[in-house]
Amino acid sequence: MTTEREPGVLELGLPDPVVDPELPTRVRIHEVGARDGLQNESALVPVEVKAEFVARLAAAGLRTVEATSFVHPKWVPQLADAEQLMPELAALPDRYPGLRLPVLVPNERGLDRALAHHATDVAVFASATETFARRNLNRSADEAMAMFRPVVERAGQAGVPVRGYLSMCFGDPWEGPVGTDQVIRHGLQLLELGCAELSLGDTIGVATPGQVTALLAGFVRAGVPVERLAVHFHDTYGQALANTLAALRSGVTVVDASAGGLGGCPYAKSATGNLATEDLVWMLHGLGIETGVDLAALAATSGWMARRLGRPSPSRTVRALLGADG
C-alpha cells in the first residue's frame, strides 16, 4: 500500500529554482533506462511494455531516449527483442519532434541490424581498462577499437551519428584506480574514429567530484571541446549528483540518466543503479537549468514501470513524489 504523504508538493512549485550564473542554462538528458536500465533486470520485460515505456518517456519531454541494443541474445537476453521493438517505436519521432532513439551496436553485424530497422543514431561501447574490455567484449581494449572502426565509418557513410561510451573511467573492480592519462588515451581513440560524442562512464560508481573535474580538464587540455563530452554516473556511493554538479561546473551539458534509477552493469557486479533521471531533473530544475522534462509525468512513468517490475523505484525523488511504493 502506498504511504500517505503531504499533498501539494509539486503544486507548491518545488523545487524552488535559484539560478547559478556559472552553470549551463540548459542540459540535454540522455535517457538510458529503456536500454541500460532494462538490460540489467533479471526478468524479461515484454516488448509491448518496453514500447510503452519509451513512449511515456518521450511524452514526459525527454528527447534522447536510448531504445535498445543490437547485441547477440546470448550476451544480453533482456534485449533480444530489438527487432520486434523498433517497429513499435517508428511513429514516435513524428509524434514528438526532435526525438532521437539511439541504439547500441557492438559490431558490424549489430550495425547491419540497426540500419535495417532505420536507426538514426547508434552507439559503441568501449573500455578504459583491459580486464573489463576482455570480460565485456572478449578482446583487448585496442582490439575493440579496431572492431569499432568499420562500424563508425559505415555509420558515417549512412549519415548516422555515433556516440562512444567509455566505461571504467574512474575505477575498475579488477584493476583498481584508473589513471587519467589512460582514460584520455582511449577516449581520444573513440573520437578519432569519428564518434560525435563521448560519454565518460563511472561504471562502478567510485568517482568523486575532484576526479571528475580533473578528468574533464585533462580532455580539454588534450584538445577535446567540452561540448563533445557527456557524463554517465552510477550512484554506488551516493556521489552521482555531486559528480554531475562538478561536470556541469566544468561546462558539460549532456548527462546520462536512467528513469527511476534502473540499471547497473551485467559485467560489473559491484555496480548499482544509474543516476535516476528524476533525481537529476529535481537538482537541475532547482538550479534553474532547463531540461524540457515534465517531472511529474516522468515520476509517474517510473512508478508505472516499477509496478511492472514488481519492486519500488530506487529513485529518491520518485518515492518522495509518489510515496514509498512509487
mmCIF file of C-alpha atoms in Angstrom, residues 19 36 46 55 117 128 142 154 158 229 246 289 318:
data_model
loop_
_atom_site.group_PDB
_atom_site.id
_atom_site.type_symbol
_atom_site.label_atom_id
_atom_site.label_comp_id
_atom_site.label_asym_id
_atom_site.label_seq_id
_atom_site.Cartn_x
_atom_site.Cartn_y
_atom_site.Cartn_z
ATOM 1 C CA VAL A 19 19.993 30.239 -10.761
ATOM 2 C CA ASP A 36 20.997 0.282 -19.896
ATOM 3 C CA PRO A 46 7.539 -7.822 -22.627
ATOM 4 C CA ALA A 55 6.601 6.369 -25.447
ATOM 5 C CA HIS A 117 15.401 -1.043 -38.778
ATOM 6 C CA ALA A 128 39.306 2.266 -20.483
ATOM 7 C CA ASP A 142 42.808 -1.764 -28.549
ATOM 8 C CA ARG A 154 29.930 2.781 -42.203
ATOM 9 C CA ALA A 158 24.927 6.218 -43.901
ATOM 10 C CA LEU A 229 31.734 15.190 -23.732
ATOM 11 C CA ALA A 246 31.142 19.017 -10.821
ATOM 12 C CA ILE A 289 18.557 24.785 -15.621
ATOM 13 C CA VAL A 318 10.080 9.154 -7.309
#
